[in-house]
Tab-separated table of C-alpha atoms and ligand atoms in Angstrom:
chain	number	residue	atom	x	y	z
A	470	UNK	CA	80.644	-0.247	-70.530
A	471	UNK	CA	77.574	-2.379	-68.855
A	472	UNK	CA	78.113	-4.075	-66.079
A	473	UNK	CA	76.375	-7.356	-67.273
A	474	UNK	CA	74.915	-8.671	-63.378
A	475	UNK	CA	73.179	-12.094	-63.115
A	476	UNK	CA	70.863	-12.957	-60.131
A	477	UNK	CA	71.071	-16.326	-59.072
A	478	UNK	CA	67.571	-16.324	-57.034
A	479	UNK	CA	66.713	-19.980	-54.758
A	480	UNK	CA	66.123	-20.852	-50.775
A	481	UNK	CA	69.109	-22.398	-50.250
A	482	UNK	CA	68.334	-24.022	-46.676
A	483	UNK	CA	71.166	-24.977	-47.581
A	484	UNK	CA	73.946	-24.024	-49.741
A	485	UNK	CA	75.064	-27.301	-50.909
A	486	UNK	CA	78.561	-27.746	-53.354
A	487	UNK	CA	75.954	-28.132	-56.051
A	488	UNK	CA	74.769	-24.395	-55.603
A	489	UNK	CA	78.753	-23.222	-55.379
A	490	UNK	CA	80.336	-24.747	-58.394
A	491	UNK	CA	77.456	-23.212	-60.591
A	492	UNK	CA	77.923	-19.773	-58.591
A	493	UNK	CA	82.116	-20.333	-59.903
A	494	UNK	CA	80.946	-21.292	-63.828
A	495	UNK	CA	78.031	-18.132	-63.262
A	496	UNK	CA	81.186	-15.572	-62.796
A	497	UNK	CA	83.867	-16.831	-65.911
A	498	UNK	CA	79.492	-15.401	-67.787
A	499	UNK	CA	79.125	-12.019	-66.120
A	500	UNK	CA	80.415	-9.078	-64.869
A	501	UNK	CA	78.713	-9.776	-61.366
A	502	UNK	CA	76.358	-11.975	-59.483
A	503	UNK	CA	74.010	-11.721	-56.666
A	504	UNK	CA	73.063	-14.779	-55.131
A	505	UNK	CA	69.360	-14.084	-54.036
A	506	UNK	CA	67.496	-15.803	-50.702
A	507	UNK	CA	64.026	-15.643	-50.893
A	508	UNK	CA	62.534	-14.445	-47.631
A	509	UNK	CA	60.051	-17.508	-47.068
A	510	UNK	CA	60.191	-17.368	-43.746
A	511	UNK	CA	56.283	-18.416	-42.870
A	512	UNK	CA	57.529	-21.349	-45.142
A	513	UNK	CA	58.656	-24.546	-42.584
A	514	UNK	CA	62.807	-24.247	-42.999
A	515	UNK	CA	65.718	-25.437	-41.049
A	516	UNK	CA	67.421	-22.218	-41.148
A	517	UNK	CA	66.029	-18.779	-41.989
A	518	UNK	CA	66.502	-16.451	-43.665
A	519	UNK	CA	69.080	-14.841	-42.285
A	520	UNK	CA	71.818	-17.694	-41.384
A	521	UNK	CA	71.160	-18.966	-45.011
A	522	UNK	CA	72.871	-15.020	-45.993
A	523	UNK	CA	75.111	-15.611	-43.273
A	524	UNK	CA	76.201	-18.920	-44.166
A	525	UNK	CA	75.793	-18.532	-47.907
A	526	UNK	CA	78.321	-14.870	-47.471
A	527	UNK	CA	80.579	-16.600	-45.244
A	528	UNK	CA	81.465	-18.639	-49.206
A	529	UNK	CA	81.484	-16.335	-50.817
A	530	UNK	CA	84.290	-14.286	-49.477
A	531	UNK	CA	86.421	-16.075	-52.641
A	532	UNK	CA	84.218	-14.082	-55.167
A	533	UNK	CA	84.761	-10.158	-54.485
A	534	UNK	CA	82.019	-10.186	-57.791
A	535	UNK	CA	79.436	-12.221	-56.690
A	536	UNK	CA	77.669	-11.113	-52.664
A	537	UNK	CA	74.775	-12.148	-51.433
A	538	UNK	CA	71.094	-10.657	-50.681
A	539	UNK	CA	67.342	-11.753	-49.430
A	540	UNK	CA	64.670	-10.309	-50.848
A	541	UNK	CA	60.642	-10.636	-51.058
A	542	UNK	CA	57.726	-10.255	-53.354
A	543	UNK	CA	58.587	-10.740	-56.980
A	544	UNK	CA	61.714	-12.347	-58.376
A	545	UNK	CA	61.391	-9.896	-61.283
A	546	UNK	CA	61.207	-6.218	-59.006
A	547	UNK	CA	64.670	-7.914	-57.515
A	548	UNK	CA	66.252	-8.254	-61.116
A	549	UNK	CA	64.988	-4.958	-61.908
A	550	UNK	CA	65.503	-3.498	-58.791
A	551	UNK	CA	69.805	-4.453	-59.243
A	552	UNK	CA	70.002	-3.859	-62.614
A	553	UNK	CA	70.427	-7.343	-63.666
A	554	UNK	CA	69.937	-8.780	-66.982
A	555	UNK	CA	69.555	-12.317	-65.978
A	556	UNK	CA	68.096	-14.416	-63.723
A	557	UNK	CA	70.495	-18.236	-63.667
A	558	UNK	CA	68.762	-21.068	-61.870
A	559	UNK	CA	70.412	-24.852	-62.571
A	560	UNK	CA	68.651	-27.411	-64.024
A	561	UNK	CA	69.724	-31.219	-62.776
A	562	UNK	CA	67.222	-33.300	-64.630
A	563	UNK	CA	63.883	-33.225	-66.242
A	564	UNK	CA	61.861	-33.626	-63.392
A	565	UNK	CA	62.731	-30.094	-62.567
A	566	UNK	CA	62.006	-29.121	-65.723
A	567	UNK	CA	57.986	-28.657	-65.593
A	568	UNK	CA	58.586	-26.214	-62.514
A	569	UNK	CA	61.430	-24.314	-64.052
A	570	UNK	CA	59.991	-23.923	-67.491
A	571	UNK	CA	56.264	-22.308	-65.448
A	572	UNK	CA	58.146	-19.950	-63.437
A	573	UNK	CA	60.729	-19.131	-66.665
A	574	UNK	CA	57.437	-17.872	-68.931
A	575	UNK	CA	56.096	-16.398	-65.310
A	576	UNK	CA	58.999	-13.843	-64.946
A	577	UNK	CA	59.086	-13.046	-69.148
A	578	UNK	CA	54.958	-12.109	-69.164
A	579	UNK	CA	55.895	-10.054	-65.220
A	580	UNK	CA	58.386	-9.197	-66.684
A	581	UNK	CA	60.300	-9.168	-70.372
A	582	UNK	CA	63.353	-6.959	-70.047
A	583	UNK	CA	64.542	-10.522	-67.470
A	584	UNK	CA	65.388	-12.984	-69.340
A	585	UNK	CA	66.301	-16.757	-67.700
A	586	UNK	CA	69.489	-19.376	-68.199
A	587	UNK	CA	69.960	-22.394	-66.980
A	588	UNK	CA	72.749	-24.447	-66.124
A	589	UNK	CA	73.521	-28.249	-66.121
A	590	UNK	CA	75.234	-28.825	-62.795
A	591	UNK	CA	78.279	-31.017	-62.580
A	592	UNK	CA	78.131	-34.326	-62.951
A	593	UNK	CA	78.994	-34.971	-59.571
A	594	UNK	CA	75.617	-33.170	-58.734
A	595	UNK	CA	73.210	-34.602	-60.944
A	596	UNK	CA	71.708	-35.994	-57.412
A	597	UNK	CA	72.205	-33.464	-54.809
A	598	UNK	CA	69.760	-31.143	-53.501
A	599	UNK	CA	69.695	-29.052	-50.102
A	600	UNK	CA	66.336	-31.545	-49.658
A	601	UNK	CA	69.236	-34.473	-50.103
A	602	UNK	CA	71.312	-32.800	-48.274
A	603	UNK	CA	69.036	-32.605	-44.725
A	604	UNK	CA	67.754	-36.419	-44.487
A	605	UNK	CA	71.232	-37.802	-45.687
A	606	UNK	CA	72.129	-35.620	-42.066
A	607	UNK	CA	70.086	-35.723	-39.923
A	608	UNK	CA	69.394	-39.551	-40.840
A	609	UNK	CA	73.924	-39.864	-39.786
A	610	UNK	CA	74.848	-40.602	-43.467
A	611	UNK	CA	78.197	-39.228	-44.974
A	612	UNK	CA	78.179	-35.609	-46.918
A	613	UNK	CA	81.786	-35.355	-47.343
A	614	UNK	CA	82.740	-33.649	-50.446
A	615	UNK	CA	78.210	-32.713	-51.182
A	616	UNK	CA	78.454	-29.763	-49.014
A	617	UNK	CA	80.895	-27.096	-48.210
A	618	UNK	CA	82.808	-27.854	-44.759
A	619	UNK	CA	81.586	-25.241	-42.639
A	620	UNK	CA	78.136	-25.612	-44.040
A	621	UNK	CA	77.865	-29.251	-42.470
A	622	UNK	CA	79.838	-27.483	-38.840
A	623	UNK	CA	76.409	-25.001	-38.769
A	624	UNK	CA	74.380	-28.173	-39.350
A	625	UNK	CA	75.570	-29.854	-36.956
A	626	UNK	CA	75.284	-26.887	-34.828
A	627	UNK	CA	71.912	-26.494	-35.710
A	628	UNK	CA	71.201	-30.273	-34.756
A	629	UNK	CA	73.132	-29.672	-31.532
A	630	UNK	CA	70.820	-26.319	-30.259
A	631	UNK	CA	67.114	-27.906	-31.835
A	632	UNK	CA	67.647	-32.185	-31.709
A	633	UNK	CA	68.043	-34.934	-34.317
A	634	UNK	CA	64.436	-34.110	-35.823
A	635	UNK	CA	66.008	-31.184	-37.718
A	636	UNK	CA	62.904	-28.539	-37.630
B	24	LIG	O1	65.798	-23.341	-54.773
B	24	LIG	P1	64.068	-23.118	-54.787
B	24	LIG	O2	63.268	-23.046	-53.753
B	24	LIG	O3	63.229	-24.056	-55.653
B	24	LIG	O4	63.299	-21.171	-55.287
B	24	LIG	C1	62.880	-20.841	-55.678
B	24	LIG	C2	62.084	-19.417	-56.297
B	24	LIG	C3	63.051	-18.150	-54.734
B	24	LIG	C4	63.384	-18.802	-57.421
B	24	LIG	C5	61.356	-18.667	-56.072
B	24	LIG	O5	59.928	-19.193	-55.661
B	24	LIG	C6	61.040	-17.653	-56.487
B	24	LIG	O6	61.543	-16.770	-57.595
B	24	LIG	N1	60.095	-16.624	-55.425
B	24	LIG	C7	59.708	-15.340	-55.857
B	24	LIG	C8	58.404	-14.993	-56.550
B	24	LIG	C9	57.914	-14.824	-57.886
B	24	LIG	O7	58.918	-13.666	-58.145
B	24	LIG	N2	56.899	-15.265	-58.110
B	24	LIG	C10	56.266	-15.828	-59.942
B	24	LIG	C11	57.692	-16.154	-60.324
B	24	LIG	S1	56.582	-18.115	-61.144
């Protein structure tokens, strides 16, 4: 029987609980899920793609049917190479829609075999994004329940090494 494999791509700079919730729910729909971290080291990111892969890998330890990989180039090429059938993306709000719609249609045009599945986040995480997590963290706000403990430790280690600006 063919195993249904999905790719959940993103920047994940850093991973937060909204991502983790989506991964868990995705695992109930697919036999395997690959979390695909875009290698965009030229872009100003807080964590390098290698660090992000490592941090995500730690969080995926309880999920044997989920692994993390780094990718560069076209997402649809990565999906094809991994033998996956579907790209999964979270849709938090209407504001996400235009960008996601464009990306899904472009990916469909590039490779019609690849489907995109949009999933709503759990209500508790509809307002959580990597950008807001970083902003709140560096301004000293409370992120309890929004990011895994270990990711918070990595944010703290980063701040201690590089200073409060987060660059
Ligand atoms: O978490 P993000 O930054 O919204 O994720 C965006 C991502 C990684 C899914 C997107 O930038 C991507 O797929 N990049 C790979 C390049 C590509 O395939 N582009 C064509 C689709 S527009």
